[in-house]
XYZ file of C-alpha atoms in Angstrom:
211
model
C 24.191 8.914 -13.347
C 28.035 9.381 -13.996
C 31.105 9.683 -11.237
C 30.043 12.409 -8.276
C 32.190 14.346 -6.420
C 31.210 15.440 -2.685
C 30.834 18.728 -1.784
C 31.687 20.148 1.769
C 32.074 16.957 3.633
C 33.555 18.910 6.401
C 30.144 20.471 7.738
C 29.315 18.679 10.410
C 26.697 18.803 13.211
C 27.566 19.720 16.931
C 25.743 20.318 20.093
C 27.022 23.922 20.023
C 24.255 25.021 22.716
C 25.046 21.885 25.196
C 21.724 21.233 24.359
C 19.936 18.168 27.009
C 16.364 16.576 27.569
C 15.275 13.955 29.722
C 18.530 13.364 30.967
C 20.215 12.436 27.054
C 22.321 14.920 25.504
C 22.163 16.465 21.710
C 25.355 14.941 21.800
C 24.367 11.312 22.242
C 21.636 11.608 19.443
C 24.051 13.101 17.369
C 26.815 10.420 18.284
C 24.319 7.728 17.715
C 22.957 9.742 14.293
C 27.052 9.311 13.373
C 27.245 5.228 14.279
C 23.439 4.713 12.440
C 24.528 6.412 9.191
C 27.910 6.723 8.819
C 27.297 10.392 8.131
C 28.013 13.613 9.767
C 25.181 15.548 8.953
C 21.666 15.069 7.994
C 22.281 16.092 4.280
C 24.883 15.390 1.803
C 25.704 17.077 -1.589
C 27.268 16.485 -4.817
C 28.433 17.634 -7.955
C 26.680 14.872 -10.453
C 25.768 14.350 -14.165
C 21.862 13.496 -14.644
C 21.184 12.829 -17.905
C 24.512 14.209 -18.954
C 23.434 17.106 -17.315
C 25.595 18.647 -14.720
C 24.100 19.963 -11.344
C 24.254 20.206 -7.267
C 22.571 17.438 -5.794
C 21.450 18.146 -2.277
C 20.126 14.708 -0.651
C 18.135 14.510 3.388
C 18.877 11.331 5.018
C 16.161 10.854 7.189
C 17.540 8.313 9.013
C 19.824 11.036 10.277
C 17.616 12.845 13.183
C 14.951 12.522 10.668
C 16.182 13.988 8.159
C 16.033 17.372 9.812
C 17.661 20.940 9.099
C 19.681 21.876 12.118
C 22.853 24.857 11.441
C 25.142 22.279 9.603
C 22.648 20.661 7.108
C 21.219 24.969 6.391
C 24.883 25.961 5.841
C 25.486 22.884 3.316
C 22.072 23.677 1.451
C 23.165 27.496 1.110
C 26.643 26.803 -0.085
C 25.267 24.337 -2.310
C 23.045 26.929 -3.887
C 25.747 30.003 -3.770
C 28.253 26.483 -5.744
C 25.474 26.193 -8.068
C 25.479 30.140 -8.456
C 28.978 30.594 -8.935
C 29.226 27.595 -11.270
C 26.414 28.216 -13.488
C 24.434 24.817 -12.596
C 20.977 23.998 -11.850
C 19.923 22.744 -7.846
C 18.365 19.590 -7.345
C 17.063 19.252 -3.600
C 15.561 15.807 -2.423
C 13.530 16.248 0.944
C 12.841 14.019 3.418
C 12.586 15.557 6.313
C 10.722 16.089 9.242
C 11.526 20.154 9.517
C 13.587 22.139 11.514
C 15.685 20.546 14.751
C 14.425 21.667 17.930
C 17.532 20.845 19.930
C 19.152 23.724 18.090
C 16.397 25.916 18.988
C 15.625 29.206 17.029
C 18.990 28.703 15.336
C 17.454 26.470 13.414
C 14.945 28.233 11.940
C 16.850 30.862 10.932
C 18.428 28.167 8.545
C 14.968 28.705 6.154
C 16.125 32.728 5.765
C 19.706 32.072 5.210
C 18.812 29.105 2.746
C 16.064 31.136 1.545
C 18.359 34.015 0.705
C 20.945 31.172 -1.726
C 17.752 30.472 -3.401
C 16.843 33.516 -4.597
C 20.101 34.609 -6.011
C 20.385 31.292 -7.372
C 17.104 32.350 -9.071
C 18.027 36.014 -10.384
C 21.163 34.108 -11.931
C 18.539 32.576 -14.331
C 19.514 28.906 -12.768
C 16.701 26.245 -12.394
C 16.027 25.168 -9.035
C 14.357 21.402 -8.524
C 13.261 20.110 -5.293
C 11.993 16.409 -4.731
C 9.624 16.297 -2.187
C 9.906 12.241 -0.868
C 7.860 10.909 2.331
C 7.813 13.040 4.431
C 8.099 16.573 3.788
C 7.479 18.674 6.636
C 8.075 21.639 9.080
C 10.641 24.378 8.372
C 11.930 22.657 4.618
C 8.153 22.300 3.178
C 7.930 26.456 4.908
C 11.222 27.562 2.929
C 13.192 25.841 0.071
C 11.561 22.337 -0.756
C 8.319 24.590 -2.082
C 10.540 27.524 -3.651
C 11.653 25.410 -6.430
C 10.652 26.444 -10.604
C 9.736 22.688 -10.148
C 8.245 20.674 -7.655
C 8.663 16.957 -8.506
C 6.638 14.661 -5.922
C 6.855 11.388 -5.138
C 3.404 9.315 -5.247
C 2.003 8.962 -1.560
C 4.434 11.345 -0.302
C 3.264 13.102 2.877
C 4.140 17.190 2.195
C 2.743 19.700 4.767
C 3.547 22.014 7.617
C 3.248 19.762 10.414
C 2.595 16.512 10.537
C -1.659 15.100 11.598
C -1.009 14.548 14.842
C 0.121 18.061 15.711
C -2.763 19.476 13.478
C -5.043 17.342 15.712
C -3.282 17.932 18.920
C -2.747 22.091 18.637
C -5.695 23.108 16.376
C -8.408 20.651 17.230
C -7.527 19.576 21.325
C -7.255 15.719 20.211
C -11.203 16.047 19.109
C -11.001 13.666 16.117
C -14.244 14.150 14.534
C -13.624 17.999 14.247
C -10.472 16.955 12.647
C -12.374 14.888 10.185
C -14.957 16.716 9.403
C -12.165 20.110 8.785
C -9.801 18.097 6.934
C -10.214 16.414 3.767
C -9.246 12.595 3.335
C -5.359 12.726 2.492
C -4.959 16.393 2.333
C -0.896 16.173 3.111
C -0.781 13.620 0.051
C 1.239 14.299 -3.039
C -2.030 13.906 -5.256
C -3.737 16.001 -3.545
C -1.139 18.544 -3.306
C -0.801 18.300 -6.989
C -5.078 18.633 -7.334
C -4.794 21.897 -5.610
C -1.975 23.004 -7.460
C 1.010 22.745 -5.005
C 3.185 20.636 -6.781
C 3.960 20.260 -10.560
C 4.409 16.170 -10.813
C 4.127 13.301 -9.148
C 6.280 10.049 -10.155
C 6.258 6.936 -8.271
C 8.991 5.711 -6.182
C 12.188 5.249 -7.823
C 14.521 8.083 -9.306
C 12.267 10.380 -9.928
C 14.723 12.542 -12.116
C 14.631 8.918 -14.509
């Protein structure tokens, strides 16, 4: 890949709704998030050549509150859509993510409409849209953009679903593992089997999977 230049560095994440549990504050996971990372929000992008093609690359670091999509990371992912828009370039998303961040409550989830919206017009532009799906995948991303893509690339092993087993087993099955078994097939949140059942296009092993 040649030289990249960053795109809207100054979107950052705050605890806008003075958001606490358990006696820690948004604000000290975020502050920590900052000190782990180095970063200010849980996704970056770029303007980048791949392959000597130009497009907006839109990384999740999921060391960054896992990776999640609070209001800062959905209004970098839209303008990085409306950039590609405006520009003429394709989208390249890379998830890895566990979903939407519950300390910014329903604010959050509106993120998946707004980004949702970028997407589509993106799309009527005639623009290709590529989304990465890396371990995991989950929650309000897999719902919205990561599965709205002309081309859903995969990585091999690479958990992609709604929520994660543990939730499936704790909300739809009261913690009764062998109902859980017996409903779900072996490694149903896998990329292959995603990919069987015709929910992604590829799957690549780890590595750059654009290579």
């Amino acid at each position: 890949m040649a030289a990249e230049t960053v795109l809207f560095s100054e979107v950052c994440s705050t605890n806008f709704l003075g958001f606490e549990f358990g006696g820690r504050s948004y604000s000290d996971q975020l502050a920590d998030a900052v000190r782990k990372t180095k970063k200010h929000c849980a996704v970056e992008v770029f303007r980048r050549s791949v392959k000597g093609v130009e497009v907006v690359y839109v990384q999740h670091d999921f060391g960054f509150l896992g990776g999640s999509l609070g209001c800062a990371e959905g209004e970098k992912v839209a303008r990085a859509f409306e950039y590609g828009t405006a520009q003429g370039l394709p989208v390249v998303v890379a998830c890895r993510t566990g979903g939407a961040r519950m300390q910014e409550g329903t604010l959050s989830l509106m993120q998946m409409a707004k980004v949702s919206v970028a997407v589509e017009a993106h799309r009527r532009a005639g623009l290709p849209f590529v989304s990465v799906l890396e371990d995991p995948t989950y929650g309000g991303v897999s719902a919205s953009y990561a599965m709205q893509a002309d081309v859903k690339i995969a990585v091999s092993r690479a958990r992609v679903g709604f929520a994660g087993p543990g939730v499936i087993l704790n909300t739809m099955f009261d913690m009764n593992q062998a109902r859980y078994d017996n409903d779900c097939p072996a490694e149903f949140q896998s990329a292959e089997f995603c990919l069987a059942n015709g929910a992604v296009d590829v799957v690549v092993e780890q590595g750059d999977p654009l290579e």
